[in-house]
Tab-separated table of C-alpha atoms and ligand atoms in Angstrom:
chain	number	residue	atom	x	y	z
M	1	UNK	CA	-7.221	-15.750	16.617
M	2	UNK	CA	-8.566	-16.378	12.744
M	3	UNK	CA	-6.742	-15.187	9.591
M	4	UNK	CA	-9.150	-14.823	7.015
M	5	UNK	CA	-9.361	-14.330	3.355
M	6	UNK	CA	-12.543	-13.363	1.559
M	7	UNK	CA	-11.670	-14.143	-1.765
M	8	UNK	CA	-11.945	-11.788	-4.860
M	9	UNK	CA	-14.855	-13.731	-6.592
M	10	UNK	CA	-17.060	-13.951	-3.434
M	11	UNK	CA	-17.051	-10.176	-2.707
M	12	UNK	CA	-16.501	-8.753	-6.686
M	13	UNK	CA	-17.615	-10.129	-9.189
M	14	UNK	CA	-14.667	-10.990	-11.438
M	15	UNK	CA	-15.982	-10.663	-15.238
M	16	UNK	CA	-17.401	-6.592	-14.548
M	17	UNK	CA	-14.896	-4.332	-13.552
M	18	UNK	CA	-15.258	-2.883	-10.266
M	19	UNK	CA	-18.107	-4.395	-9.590
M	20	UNK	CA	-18.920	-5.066	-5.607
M	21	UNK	CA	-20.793	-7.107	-4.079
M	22	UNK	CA	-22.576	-5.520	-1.385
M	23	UNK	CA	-25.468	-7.712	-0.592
M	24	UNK	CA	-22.546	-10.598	0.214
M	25	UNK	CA	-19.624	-8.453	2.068
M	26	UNK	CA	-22.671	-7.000	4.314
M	27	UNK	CA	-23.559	-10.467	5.054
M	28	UNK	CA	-20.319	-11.895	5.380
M	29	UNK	CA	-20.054	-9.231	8.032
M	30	UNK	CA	-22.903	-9.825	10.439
M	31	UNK	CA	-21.527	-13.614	10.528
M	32	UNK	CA	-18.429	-12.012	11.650
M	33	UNK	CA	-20.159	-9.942	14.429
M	34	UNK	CA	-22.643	-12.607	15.197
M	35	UNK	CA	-19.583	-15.264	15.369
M	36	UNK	CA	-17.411	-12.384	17.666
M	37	UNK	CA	-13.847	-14.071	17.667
M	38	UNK	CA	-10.382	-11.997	16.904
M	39	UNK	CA	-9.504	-11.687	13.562
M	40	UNK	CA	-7.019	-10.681	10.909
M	41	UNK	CA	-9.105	-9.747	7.436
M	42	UNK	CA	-7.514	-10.281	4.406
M	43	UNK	CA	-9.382	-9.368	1.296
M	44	UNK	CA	-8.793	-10.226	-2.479
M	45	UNK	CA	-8.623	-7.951	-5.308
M	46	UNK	CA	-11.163	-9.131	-7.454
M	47	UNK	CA	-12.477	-6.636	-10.323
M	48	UNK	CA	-11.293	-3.730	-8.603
M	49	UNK	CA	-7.268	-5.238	-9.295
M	50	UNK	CA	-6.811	-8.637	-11.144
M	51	UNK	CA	-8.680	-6.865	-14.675
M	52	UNK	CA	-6.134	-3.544	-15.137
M	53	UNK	CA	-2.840	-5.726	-13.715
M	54	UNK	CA	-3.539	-7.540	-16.650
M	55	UNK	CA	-3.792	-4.986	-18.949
M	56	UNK	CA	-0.476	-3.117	-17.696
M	57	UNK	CA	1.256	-6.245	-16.945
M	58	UNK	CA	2.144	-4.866	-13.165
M	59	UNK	CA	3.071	-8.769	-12.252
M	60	UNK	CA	6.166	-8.610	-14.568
M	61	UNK	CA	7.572	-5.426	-13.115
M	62	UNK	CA	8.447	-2.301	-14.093
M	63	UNK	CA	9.493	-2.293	-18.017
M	64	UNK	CA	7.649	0.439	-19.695
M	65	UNK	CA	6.854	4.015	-18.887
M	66	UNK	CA	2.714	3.857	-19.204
M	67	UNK	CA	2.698	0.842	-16.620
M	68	UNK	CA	3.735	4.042	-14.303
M	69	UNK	CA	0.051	4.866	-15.181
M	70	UNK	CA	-1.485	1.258	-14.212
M	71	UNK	CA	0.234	0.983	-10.911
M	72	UNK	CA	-0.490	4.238	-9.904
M	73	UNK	CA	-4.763	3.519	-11.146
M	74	UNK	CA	-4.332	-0.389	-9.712
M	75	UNK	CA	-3.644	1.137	-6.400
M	76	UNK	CA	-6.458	3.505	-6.128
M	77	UNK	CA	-8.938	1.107	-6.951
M	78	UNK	CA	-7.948	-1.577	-4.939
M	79	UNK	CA	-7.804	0.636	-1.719
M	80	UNK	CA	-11.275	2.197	-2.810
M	81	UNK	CA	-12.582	-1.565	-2.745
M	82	UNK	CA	-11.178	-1.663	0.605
M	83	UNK	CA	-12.674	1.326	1.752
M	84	UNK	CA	-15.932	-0.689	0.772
M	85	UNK	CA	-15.368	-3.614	2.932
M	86	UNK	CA	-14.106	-1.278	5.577
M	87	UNK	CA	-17.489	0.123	5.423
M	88	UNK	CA	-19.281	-2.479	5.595
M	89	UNK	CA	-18.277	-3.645	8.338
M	90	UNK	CA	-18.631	-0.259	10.582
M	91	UNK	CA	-21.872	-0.524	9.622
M	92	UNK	CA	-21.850	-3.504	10.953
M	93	UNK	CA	-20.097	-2.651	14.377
M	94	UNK	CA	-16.907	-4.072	13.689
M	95	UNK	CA	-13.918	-1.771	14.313
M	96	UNK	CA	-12.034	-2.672	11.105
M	97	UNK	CA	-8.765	-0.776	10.479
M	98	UNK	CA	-7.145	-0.462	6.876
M	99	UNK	CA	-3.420	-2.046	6.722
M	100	UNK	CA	-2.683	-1.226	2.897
M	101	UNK	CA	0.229	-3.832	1.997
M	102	UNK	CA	1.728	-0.961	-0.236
M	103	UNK	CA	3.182	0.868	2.703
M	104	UNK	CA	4.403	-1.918	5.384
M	105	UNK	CA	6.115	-4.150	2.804
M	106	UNK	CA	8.874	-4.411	0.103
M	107	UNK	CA	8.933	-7.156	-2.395
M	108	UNK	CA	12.164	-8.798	-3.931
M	109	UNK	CA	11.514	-10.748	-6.534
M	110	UNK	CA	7.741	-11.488	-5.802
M	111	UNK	CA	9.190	-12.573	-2.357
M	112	UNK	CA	8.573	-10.390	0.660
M	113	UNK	CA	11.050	-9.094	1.917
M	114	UNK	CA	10.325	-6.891	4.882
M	115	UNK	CA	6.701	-6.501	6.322
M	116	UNK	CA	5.911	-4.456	9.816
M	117	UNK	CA	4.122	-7.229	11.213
M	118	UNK	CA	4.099	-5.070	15.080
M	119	UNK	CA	1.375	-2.714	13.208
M	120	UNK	CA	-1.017	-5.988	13.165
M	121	UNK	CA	-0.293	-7.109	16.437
M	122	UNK	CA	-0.525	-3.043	18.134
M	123	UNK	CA	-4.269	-2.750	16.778
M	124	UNK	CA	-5.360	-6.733	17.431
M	125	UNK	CA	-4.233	-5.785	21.225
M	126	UNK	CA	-6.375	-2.619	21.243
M	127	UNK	CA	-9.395	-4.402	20.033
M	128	UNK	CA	-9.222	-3.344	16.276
M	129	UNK	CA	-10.539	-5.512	13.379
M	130	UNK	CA	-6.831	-5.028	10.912
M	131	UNK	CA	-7.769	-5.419	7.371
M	132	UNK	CA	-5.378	-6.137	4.314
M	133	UNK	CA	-5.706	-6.680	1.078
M	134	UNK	CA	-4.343	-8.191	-2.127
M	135	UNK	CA	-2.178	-4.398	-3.428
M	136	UNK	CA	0.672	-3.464	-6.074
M	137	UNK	CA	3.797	-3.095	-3.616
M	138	UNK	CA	7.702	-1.761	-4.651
M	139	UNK	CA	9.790	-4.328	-5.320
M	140	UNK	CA	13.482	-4.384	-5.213
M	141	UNK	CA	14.652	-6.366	-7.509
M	142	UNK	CA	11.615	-5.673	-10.344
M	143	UNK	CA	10.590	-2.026	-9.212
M	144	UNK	CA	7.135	-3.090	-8.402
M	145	UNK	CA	4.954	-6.283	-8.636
M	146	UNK	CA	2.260	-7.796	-6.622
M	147	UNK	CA	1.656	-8.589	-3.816
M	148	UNK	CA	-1.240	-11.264	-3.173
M	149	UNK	CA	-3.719	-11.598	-0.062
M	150	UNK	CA	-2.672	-14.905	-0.563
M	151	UNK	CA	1.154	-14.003	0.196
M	152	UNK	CA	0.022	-11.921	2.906
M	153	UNK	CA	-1.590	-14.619	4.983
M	154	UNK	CA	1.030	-17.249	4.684
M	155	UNK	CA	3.278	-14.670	5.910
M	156	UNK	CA	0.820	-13.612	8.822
M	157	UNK	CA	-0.269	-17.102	9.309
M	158	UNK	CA	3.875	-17.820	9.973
M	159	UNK	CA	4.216	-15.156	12.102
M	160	UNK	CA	1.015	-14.886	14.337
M	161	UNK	CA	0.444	-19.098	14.325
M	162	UNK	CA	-3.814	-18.608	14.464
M	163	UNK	CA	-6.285	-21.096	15.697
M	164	UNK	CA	-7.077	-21.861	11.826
M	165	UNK	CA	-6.697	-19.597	8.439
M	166	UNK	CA	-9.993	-19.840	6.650
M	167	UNK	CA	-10.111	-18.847	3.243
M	168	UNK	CA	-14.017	-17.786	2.153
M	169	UNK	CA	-14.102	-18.686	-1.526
M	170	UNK	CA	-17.060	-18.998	-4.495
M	171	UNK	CA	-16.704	-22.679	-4.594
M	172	UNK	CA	-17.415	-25.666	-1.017
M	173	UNK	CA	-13.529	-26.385	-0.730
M	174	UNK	CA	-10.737	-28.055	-2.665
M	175	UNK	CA	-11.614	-30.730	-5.544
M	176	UNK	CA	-9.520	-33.128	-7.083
M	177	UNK	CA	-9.682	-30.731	-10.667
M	178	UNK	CA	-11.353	-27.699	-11.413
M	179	UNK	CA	-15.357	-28.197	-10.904
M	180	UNK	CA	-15.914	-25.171	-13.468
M	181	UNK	CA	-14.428	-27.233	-16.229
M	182	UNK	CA	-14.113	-30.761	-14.868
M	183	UNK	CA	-17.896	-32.760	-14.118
M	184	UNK	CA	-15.450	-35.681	-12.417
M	185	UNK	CA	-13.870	-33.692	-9.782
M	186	UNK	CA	-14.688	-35.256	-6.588
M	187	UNK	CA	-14.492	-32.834	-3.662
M	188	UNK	CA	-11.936	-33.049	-0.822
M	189	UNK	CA	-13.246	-32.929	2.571
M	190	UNK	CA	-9.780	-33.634	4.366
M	191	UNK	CA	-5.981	-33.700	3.524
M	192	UNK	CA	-2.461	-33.347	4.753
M	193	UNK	CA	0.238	-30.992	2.480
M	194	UNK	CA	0.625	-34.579	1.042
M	195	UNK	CA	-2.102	-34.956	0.039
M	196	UNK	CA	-1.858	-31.571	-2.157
M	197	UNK	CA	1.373	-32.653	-3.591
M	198	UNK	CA	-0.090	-35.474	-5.773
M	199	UNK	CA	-3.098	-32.961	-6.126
M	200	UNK	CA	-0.747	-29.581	-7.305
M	201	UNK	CA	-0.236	-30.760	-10.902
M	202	UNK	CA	-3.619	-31.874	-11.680
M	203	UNK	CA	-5.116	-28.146	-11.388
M	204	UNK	CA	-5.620	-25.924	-13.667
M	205	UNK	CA	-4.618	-22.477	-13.112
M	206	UNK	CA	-7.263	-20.171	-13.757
M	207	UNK	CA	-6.425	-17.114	-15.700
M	208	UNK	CA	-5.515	-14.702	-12.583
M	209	UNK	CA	-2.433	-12.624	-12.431
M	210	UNK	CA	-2.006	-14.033	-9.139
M	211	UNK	CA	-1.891	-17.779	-10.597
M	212	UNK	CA	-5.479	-18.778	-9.108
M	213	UNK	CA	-5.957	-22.168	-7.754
M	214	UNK	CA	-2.152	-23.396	-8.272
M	215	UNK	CA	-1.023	-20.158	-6.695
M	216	UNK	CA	-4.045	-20.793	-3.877
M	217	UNK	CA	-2.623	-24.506	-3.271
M	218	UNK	CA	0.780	-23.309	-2.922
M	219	UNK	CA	0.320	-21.323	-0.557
M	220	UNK	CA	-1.658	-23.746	2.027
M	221	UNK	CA	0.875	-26.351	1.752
M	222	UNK	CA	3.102	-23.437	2.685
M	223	UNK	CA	0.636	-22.134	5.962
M	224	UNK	CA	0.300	-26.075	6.917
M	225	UNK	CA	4.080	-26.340	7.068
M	226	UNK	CA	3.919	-24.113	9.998
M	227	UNK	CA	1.404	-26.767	11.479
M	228	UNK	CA	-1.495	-24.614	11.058
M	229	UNK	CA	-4.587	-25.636	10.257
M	230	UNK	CA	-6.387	-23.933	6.816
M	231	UNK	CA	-10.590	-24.339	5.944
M	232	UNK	CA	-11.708	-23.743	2.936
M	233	UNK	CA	-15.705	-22.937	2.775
M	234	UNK	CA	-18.319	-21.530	0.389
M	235	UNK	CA	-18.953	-17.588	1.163
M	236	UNK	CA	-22.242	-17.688	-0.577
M	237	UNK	CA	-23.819	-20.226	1.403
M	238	UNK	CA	-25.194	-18.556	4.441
M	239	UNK	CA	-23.528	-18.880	7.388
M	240	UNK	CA	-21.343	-21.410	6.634
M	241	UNK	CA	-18.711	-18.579	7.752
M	242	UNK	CA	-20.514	-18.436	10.954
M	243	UNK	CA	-20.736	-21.898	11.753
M	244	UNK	CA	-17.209	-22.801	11.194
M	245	UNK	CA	-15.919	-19.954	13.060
M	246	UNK	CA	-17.930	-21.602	16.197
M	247	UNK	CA	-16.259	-24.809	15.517
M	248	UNK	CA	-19.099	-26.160	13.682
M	249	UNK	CA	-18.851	-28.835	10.352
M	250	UNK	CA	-20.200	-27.513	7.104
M	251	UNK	CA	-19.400	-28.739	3.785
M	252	UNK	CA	-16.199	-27.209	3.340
M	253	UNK	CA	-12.050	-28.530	3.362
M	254	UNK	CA	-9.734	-28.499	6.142
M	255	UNK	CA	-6.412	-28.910	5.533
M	256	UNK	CA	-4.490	-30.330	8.814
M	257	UNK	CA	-0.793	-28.624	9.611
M	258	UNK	CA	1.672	-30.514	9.621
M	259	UNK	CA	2.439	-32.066	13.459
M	260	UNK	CA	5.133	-30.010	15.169
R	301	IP8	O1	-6.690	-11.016	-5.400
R	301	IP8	C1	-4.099	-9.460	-6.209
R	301	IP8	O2	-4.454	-9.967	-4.954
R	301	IP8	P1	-5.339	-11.301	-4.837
R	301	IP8	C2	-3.741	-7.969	-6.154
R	301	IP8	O3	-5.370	-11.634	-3.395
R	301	IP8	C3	-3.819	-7.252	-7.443
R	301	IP8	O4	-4.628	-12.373	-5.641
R	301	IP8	C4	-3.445	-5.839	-7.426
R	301	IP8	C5	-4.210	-7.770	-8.581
C-alpha cells in the first residue's frame, strides 16, 4: 500500500484563491488508475485553505469571536476542494471516498490526539480509494487549529507502515536550499533522516501557515523513523507519478527509513 500526498501547489494554484487545477488533478488521476496499486490519498489545502487561515489566524487558536467566522468558511472550502479531487477521480474510475480530518480527529496543542484510524483500514479492505485532506480540526487545548495533510500522513504512515509515502510536489525533490530563491541549491537524489538534520536549518520556510518546507522536512524525518521509506517527485512532469508507483527511477528524492 502507498500513502500519498498531492501537494497544495501542484493541484491549486497558491497565489489565486480557490483556484483548481483541473487539467493536473485529472491527470494525476489516470496515472493513478493506469499505475492500479492500493492507496491512501492525502491532499493539501492549497488556495482553497492556506489564503483565509491566514487572514483569521485559525493556526493560533481560538482568541477572537470573528475567527468563529473563518473556521466555519476555511472548512467549507477546503471540503469543496475535496469534493473536486473526489470528482476527478470518479471520473476517472477510481472509487475515492472522502475522510474529512475534522470529524475523526481531535488536536491538543497542534498534536493529534485521537484519530479513528479503523475508518481507513474498513474502506481500504472493501476496495475504496480513502481520501483526506489538509482541514481546520477542534483542538483541546487551543479550541481549534490545524491540522496538516502533512500531520495526517506521518500519523497514517506510523500506523499502516506502507510500501513507500510519496509526496507529489511542484518542485523534482529535496535541495540543499530553496531553488525558488537559491540558484546554488544542488538537488538531493538520496538521504537518510541524517542527512536532513544537517539539511533542517539551512531551509527557508516558505510563508505557509503550515510552516512549508521546514514543516515538510519535519515530518519525513518523522515517517523515516518508523523505517519507512518517503519519495519526493515532480507532479507536473508527466508520469513521473506513474513510473515511480511501478518501481521505476525518475528524477525525484527518496528518503530511506531508518533500519528496524
Ligand atoms: O496544505 C493545511 O493543510 P496543508 C490546511 O496540507 C489548512 O498544509 C486549512 C490551511
Amino acid at each position: 500500500m502507498f500513502i500519498i500526498k498531492l501537494g497544495g501547489s501542484v493541484i491549486t494554484n497558491k497565489a489565486k484563491e480557490c483556484y483548481f487545477k483541473q487539467d493536473v488533478v485529472d491527470r494525476l488521476a489516470v496515472e493513478l488508475k493506469k499505475a492500479n496499486k492500493q492507496v491512501i490519498l492525502i491532499h493539501g489545502a492549497g488556495s482553497f485553505g492556506h489564503i483565509i487561515a491566514k487572514q483569521y489566524m485559525l493556526n493560533n487558536g481560538f482568541k477572537q469571536k470573528k475567527q468563529i467566522k473563518g473556521f466555519a468558511m476555511t472548512q467549507a472550502m477546503v471540503q469543496h476542494l475535496n469534493s473536486l479531487v473526489i470528482s476527478s477521480l470518479h471520473n476517472h474510475d477510481i472509487p475515492a471516498v472522502s475522510i474529512p480530518p475534522h470529524a475523526i480527529l481531535t488536536l491538543s496543542n497542534h498534536k493529534l490526539t485521537r484519530m479513528n484510524y479503523t475508518i481507513f483500514e474498513q474502506y481500504l479492505d472493501l476496495g475504496f480509494t480513502p481520501v483526506s485532506f489538509g482541514d481546520v480540526a477542534l483542538d483541546t487545548r487551543l479550541g481549534f487549529s490545524i491540522c496538516s495533510g502533512d500531520l495526517l500522513l506521518q500519523m497514517l504512515a506510523a500506523e499502516f507502515k506502507p510500501e513507500k509515502v510519496i509526496f507529489v510536489l511542484d518542485e523534482d525533490g529535496l535541495y540543499s536550499a530553496n531553488p525558488k530563491t537559491n540558484k546554488n541549491a544542488t538537488f538531493i537524489e538520496k538521504a537518510t533522516r541524517k542527512d536532513l538534520e544537517k539539511l533542517t536549518t539551512r531551509v527557508d520556510a516558505h510563508a505557509d501557515v503550515t510552516k512549508g518546507m521546514k514543516g515538510k522536512l519535519h515530518t519525513i524525518k518523522q515517517i523515516a523513523r518508523e523505517g519507512v521509506n518517503t519519495i519526493l517527485l515532480n507532479g507536473n512532469i508527466h508520469n513521473c507519478l506513474y513510473d515511480t508507483l511501478k518501481g521505476k527511477k525518475v528524477r525525484s528524492t527518496i528518503v530511506y527509513g531508518d533500519k528496524i
